[in-house]
mmCIF file of N, CA and C in Angstrom:
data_model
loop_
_atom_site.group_PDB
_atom_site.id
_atom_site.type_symbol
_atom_site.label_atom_id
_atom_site.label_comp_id
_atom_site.label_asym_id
_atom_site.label_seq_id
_atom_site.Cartn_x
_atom_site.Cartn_y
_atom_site.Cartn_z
ATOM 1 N N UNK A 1 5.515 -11.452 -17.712
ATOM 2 C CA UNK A 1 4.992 -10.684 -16.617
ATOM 3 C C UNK A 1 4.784 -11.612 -15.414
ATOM 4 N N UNK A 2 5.219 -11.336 -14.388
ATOM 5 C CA UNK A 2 5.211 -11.982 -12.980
ATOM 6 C C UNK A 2 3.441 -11.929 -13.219
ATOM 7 N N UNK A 3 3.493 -13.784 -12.083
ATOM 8 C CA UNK A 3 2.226 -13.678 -11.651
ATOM 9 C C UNK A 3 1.746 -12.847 -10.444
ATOM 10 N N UNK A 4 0.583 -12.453 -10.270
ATOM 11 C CA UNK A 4 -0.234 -11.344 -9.278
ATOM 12 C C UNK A 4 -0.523 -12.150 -8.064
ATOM 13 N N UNK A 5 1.108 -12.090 -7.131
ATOM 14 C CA UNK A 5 1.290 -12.278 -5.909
ATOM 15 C C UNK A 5 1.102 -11.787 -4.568
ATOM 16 N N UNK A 6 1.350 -11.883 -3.688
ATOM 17 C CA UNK A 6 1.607 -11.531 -2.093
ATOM 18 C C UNK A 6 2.898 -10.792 -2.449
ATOM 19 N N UNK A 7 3.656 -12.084 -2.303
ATOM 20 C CA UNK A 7 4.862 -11.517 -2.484
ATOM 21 C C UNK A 7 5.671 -10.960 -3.621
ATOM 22 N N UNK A 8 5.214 -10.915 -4.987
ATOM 23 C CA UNK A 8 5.332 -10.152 -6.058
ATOM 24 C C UNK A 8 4.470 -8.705 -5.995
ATOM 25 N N UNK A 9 3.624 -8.801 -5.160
ATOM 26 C CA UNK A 9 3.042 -7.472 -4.798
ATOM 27 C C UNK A 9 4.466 -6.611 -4.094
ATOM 28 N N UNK A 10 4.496 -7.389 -3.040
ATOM 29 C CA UNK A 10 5.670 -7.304 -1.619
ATOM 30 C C UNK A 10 6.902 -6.949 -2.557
ATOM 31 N N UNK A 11 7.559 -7.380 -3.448
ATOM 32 C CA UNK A 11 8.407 -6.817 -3.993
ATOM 33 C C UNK A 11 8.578 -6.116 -4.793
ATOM 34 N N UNK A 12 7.149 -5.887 -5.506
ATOM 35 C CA UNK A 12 7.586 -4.066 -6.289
ATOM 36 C C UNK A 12 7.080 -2.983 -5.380
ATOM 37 N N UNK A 13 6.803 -3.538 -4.311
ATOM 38 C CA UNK A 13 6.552 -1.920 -3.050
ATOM 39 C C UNK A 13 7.531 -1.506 -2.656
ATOM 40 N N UNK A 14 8.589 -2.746 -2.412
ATOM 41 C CA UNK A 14 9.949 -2.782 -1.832
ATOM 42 C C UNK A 14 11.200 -2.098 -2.502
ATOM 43 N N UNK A 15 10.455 -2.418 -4.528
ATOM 44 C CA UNK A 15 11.403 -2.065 -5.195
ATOM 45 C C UNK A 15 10.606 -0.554 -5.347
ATOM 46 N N UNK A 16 9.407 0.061 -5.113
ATOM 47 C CA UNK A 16 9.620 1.288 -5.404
ATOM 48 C C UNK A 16 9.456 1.891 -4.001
ATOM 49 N N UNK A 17 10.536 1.663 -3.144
ATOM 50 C CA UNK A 17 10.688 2.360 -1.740
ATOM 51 C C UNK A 17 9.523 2.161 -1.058
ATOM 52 N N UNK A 18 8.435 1.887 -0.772
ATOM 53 C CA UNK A 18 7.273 1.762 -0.190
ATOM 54 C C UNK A 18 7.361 1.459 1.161
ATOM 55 N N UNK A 19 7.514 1.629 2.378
ATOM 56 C CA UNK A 19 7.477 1.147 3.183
ATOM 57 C C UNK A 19 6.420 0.112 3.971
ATOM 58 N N UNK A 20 5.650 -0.612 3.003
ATOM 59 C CA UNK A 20 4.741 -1.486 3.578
ATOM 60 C C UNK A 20 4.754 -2.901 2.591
ATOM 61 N N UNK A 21 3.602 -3.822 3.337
ATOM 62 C CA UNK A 21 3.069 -4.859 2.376
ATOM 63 C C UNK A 21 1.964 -5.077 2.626
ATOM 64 N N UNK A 22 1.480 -5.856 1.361
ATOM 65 C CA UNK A 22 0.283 -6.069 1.088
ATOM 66 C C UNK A 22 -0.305 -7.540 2.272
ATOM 67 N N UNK A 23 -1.443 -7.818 2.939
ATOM 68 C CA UNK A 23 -1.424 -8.614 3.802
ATOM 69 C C UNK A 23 -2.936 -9.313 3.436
ATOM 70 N N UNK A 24 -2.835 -10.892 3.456
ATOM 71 C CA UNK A 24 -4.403 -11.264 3.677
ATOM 72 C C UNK A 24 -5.696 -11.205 4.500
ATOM 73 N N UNK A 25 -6.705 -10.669 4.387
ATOM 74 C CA UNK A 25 -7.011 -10.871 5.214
ATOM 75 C C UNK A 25 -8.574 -11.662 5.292
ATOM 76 N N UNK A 26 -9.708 -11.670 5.957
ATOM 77 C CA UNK A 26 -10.470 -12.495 5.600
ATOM 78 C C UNK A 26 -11.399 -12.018 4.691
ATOM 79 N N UNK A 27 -11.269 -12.309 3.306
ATOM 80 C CA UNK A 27 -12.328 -12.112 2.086
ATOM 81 C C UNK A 27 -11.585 -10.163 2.020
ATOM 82 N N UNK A 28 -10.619 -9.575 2.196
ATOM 83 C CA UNK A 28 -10.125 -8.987 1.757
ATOM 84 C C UNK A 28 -8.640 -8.881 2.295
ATOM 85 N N UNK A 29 -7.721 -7.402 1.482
ATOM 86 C CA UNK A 29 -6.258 -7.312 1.478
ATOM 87 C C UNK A 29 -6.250 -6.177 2.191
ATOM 88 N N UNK A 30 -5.008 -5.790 2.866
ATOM 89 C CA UNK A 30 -4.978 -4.698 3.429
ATOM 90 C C UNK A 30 -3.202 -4.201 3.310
ATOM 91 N N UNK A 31 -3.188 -3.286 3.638
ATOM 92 C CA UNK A 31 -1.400 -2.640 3.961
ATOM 93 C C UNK A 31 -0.783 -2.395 5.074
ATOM 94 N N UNK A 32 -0.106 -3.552 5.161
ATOM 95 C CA UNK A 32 0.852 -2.776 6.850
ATOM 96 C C UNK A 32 1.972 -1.951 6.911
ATOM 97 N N UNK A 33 2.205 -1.340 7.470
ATOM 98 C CA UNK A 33 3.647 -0.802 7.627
ATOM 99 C C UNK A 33 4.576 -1.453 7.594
ATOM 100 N N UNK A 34 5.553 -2.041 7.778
ATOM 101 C CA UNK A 34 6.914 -1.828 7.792
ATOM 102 C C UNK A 34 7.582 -1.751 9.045
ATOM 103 N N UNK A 35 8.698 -2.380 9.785
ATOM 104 C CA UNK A 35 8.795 -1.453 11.284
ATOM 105 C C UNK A 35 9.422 -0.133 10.537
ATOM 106 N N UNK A 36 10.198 -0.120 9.398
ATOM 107 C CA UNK A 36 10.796 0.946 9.307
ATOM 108 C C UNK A 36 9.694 2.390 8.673
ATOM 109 N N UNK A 37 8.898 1.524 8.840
ATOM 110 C CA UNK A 37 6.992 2.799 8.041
ATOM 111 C C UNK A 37 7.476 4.021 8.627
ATOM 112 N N UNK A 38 6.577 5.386 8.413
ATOM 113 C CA UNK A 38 6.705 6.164 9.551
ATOM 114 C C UNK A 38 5.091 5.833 10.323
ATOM 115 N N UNK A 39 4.961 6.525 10.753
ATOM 116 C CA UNK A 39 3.673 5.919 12.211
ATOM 117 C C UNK A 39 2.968 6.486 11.191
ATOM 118 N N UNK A 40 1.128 5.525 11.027
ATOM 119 C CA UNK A 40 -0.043 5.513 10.933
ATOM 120 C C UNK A 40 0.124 6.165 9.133
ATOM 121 N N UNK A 41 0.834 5.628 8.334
ATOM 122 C CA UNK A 41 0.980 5.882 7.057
ATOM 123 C C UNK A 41 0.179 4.915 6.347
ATOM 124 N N UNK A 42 0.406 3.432 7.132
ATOM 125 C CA UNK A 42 -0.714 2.307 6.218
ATOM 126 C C UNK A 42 -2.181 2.961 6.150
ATOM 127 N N UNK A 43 -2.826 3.735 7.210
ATOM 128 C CA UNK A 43 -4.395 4.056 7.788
ATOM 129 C C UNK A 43 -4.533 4.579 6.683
ATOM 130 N N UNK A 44 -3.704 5.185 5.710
ATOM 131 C CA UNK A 44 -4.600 5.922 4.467
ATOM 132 C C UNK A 44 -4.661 5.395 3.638
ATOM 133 N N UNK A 45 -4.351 4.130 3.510
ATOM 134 C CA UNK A 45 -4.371 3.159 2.371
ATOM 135 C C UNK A 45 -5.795 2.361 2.020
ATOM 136 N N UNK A 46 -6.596 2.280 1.453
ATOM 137 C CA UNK A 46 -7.723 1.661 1.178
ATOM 138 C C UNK A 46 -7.145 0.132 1.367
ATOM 139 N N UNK A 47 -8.044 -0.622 2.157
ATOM 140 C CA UNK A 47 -8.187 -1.937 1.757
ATOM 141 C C UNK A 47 -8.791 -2.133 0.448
ATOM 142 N N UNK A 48 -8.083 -3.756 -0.434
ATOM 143 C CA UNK A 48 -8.942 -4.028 -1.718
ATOM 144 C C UNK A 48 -9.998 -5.462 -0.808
ATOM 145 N N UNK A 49 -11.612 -5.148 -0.971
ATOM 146 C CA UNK A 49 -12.274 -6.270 -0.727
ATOM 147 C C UNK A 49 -11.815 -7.065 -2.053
ATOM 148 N N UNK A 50 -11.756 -8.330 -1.850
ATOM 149 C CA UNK A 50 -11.540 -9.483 -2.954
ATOM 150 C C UNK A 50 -11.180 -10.665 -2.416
ATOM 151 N N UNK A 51 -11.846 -11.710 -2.633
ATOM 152 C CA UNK A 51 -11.320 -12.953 -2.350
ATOM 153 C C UNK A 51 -9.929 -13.193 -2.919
ATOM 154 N N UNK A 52 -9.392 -12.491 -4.283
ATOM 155 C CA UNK A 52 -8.403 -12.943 -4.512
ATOM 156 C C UNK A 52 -7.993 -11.540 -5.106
ATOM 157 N N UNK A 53 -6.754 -11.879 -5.933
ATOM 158 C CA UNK A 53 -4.994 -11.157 -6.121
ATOM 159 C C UNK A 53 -5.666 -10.439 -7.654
ATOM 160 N N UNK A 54 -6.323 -11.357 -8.516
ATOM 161 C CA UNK A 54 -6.931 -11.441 -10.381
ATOM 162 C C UNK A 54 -6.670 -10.263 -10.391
ATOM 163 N N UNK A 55 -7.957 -8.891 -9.889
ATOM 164 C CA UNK A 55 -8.686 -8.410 -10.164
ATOM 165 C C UNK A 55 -7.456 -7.208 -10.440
ATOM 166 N N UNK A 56 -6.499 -7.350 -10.216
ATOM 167 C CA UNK A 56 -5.623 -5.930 -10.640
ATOM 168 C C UNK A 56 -4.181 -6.274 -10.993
ATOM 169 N N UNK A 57 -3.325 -5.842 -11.447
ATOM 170 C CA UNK A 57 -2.004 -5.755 -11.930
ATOM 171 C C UNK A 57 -1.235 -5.542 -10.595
ATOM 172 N N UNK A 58 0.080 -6.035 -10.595
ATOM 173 C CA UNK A 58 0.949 -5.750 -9.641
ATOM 174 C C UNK A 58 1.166 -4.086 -9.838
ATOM 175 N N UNK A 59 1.488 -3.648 -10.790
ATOM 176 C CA UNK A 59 1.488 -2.088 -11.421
ATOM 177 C C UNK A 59 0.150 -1.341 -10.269
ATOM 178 N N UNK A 60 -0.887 -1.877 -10.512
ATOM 179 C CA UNK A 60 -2.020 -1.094 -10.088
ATOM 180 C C UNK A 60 -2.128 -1.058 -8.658
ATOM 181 N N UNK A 61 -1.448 -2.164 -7.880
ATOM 182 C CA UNK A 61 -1.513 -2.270 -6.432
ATOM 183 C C UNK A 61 -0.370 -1.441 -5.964
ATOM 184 N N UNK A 62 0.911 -1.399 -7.027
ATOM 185 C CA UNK A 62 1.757 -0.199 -6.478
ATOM 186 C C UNK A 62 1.001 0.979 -6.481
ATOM 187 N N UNK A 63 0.213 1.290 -7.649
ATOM 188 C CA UNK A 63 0.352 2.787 -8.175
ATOM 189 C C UNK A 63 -0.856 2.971 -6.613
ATOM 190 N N UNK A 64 -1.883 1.742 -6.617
ATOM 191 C CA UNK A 64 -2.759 2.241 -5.119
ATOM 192 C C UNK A 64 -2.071 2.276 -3.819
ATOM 193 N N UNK A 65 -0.854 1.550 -3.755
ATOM 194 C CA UNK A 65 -0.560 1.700 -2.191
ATOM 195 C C UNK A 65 0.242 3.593 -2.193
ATOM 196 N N UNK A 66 0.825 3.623 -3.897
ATOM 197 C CA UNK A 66 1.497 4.692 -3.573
ATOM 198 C C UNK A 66 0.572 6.008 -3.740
ATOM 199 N N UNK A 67 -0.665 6.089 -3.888
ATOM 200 C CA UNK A 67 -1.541 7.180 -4.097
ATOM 201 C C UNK A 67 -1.781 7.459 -2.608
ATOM 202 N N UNK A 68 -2.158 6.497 -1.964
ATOM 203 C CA UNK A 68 -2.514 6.287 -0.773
ATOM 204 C C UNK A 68 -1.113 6.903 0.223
ATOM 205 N N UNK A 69 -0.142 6.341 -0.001
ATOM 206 C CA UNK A 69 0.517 6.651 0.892
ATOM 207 C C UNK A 69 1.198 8.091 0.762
ATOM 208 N N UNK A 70 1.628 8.600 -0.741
ATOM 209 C CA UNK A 70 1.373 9.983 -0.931
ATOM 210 C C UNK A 70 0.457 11.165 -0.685
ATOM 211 N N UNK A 71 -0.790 10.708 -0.478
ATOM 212 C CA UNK A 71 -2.185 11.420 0.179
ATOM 213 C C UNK A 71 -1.304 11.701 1.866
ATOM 214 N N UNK A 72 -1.204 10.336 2.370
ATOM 215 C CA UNK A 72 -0.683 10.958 3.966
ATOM 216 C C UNK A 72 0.446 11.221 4.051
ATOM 217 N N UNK A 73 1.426 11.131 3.146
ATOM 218 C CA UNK A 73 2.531 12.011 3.800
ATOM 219 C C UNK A 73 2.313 13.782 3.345
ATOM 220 N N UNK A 74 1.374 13.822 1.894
ATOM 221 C CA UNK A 74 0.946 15.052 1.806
ATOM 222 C C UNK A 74 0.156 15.553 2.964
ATOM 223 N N UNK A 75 -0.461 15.037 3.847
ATOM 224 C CA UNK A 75 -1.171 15.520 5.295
ATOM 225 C C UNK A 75 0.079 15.671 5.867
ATOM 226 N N UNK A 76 0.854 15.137 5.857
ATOM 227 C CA UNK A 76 2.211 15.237 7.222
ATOM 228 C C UNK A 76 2.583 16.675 7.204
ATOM 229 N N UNK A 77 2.618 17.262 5.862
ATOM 230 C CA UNK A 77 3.786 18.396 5.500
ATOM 231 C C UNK A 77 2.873 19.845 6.068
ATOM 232 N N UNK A 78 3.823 20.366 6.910
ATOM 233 C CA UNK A 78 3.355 21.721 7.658
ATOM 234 C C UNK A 78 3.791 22.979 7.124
ATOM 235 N N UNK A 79 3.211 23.914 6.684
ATOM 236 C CA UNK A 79 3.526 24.808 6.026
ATOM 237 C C UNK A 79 4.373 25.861 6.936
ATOM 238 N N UNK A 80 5.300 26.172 6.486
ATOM 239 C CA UNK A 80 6.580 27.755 7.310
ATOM 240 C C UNK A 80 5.395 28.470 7.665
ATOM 241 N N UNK A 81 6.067 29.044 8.645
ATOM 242 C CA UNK A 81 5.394 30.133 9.227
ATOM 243 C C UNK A 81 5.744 31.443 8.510
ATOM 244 N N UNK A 82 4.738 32.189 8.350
ATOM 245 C CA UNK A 82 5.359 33.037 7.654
ATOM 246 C C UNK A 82 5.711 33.968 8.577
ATOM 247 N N UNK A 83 6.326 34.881 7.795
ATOM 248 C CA UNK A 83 7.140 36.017 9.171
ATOM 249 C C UNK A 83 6.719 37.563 9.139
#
């Protein structure tokens, strides 16, 4: 099992289509877009507070960036008008 990276994070987001990465920041992590993101898709992503990477599985940081980012594209979708 890969060690619990930046960039082993960065590449199973990549490998499951994700349009973002995981980023340091001070005494916690956060998610950016992508240029190819669509607009303001990272904003629904929870930051993880943590000094460090330990505390979760590469698995678990996908399955959170992709809960997260499934929550806002489920906001995106506009329902037909009905007729």
């Amino acid at each position: 099992m890969p060690t619990t990276t930046i960039n082993n994070i960065n590449k199973a987001m990549a490998a499951n289509g994700l349009p973002l990465e995981i980023v340091k920041g001070d005494c916690y992590f956060w998610f950016a877009a992508k240029p190819d993101a669509p607009m303001g898709c990272e904003e629904a992503i929870d930051s993880i507070y943590s000094n460090h990477l330990r505390g979760m599985t590469i698995a678990e940081y996908v399955e959170h960036a992709q809960a997260g980012y499934d929550n806002w594209a489920a906001s995106q979708e506009t329902p037909l008008a009905t007729q």
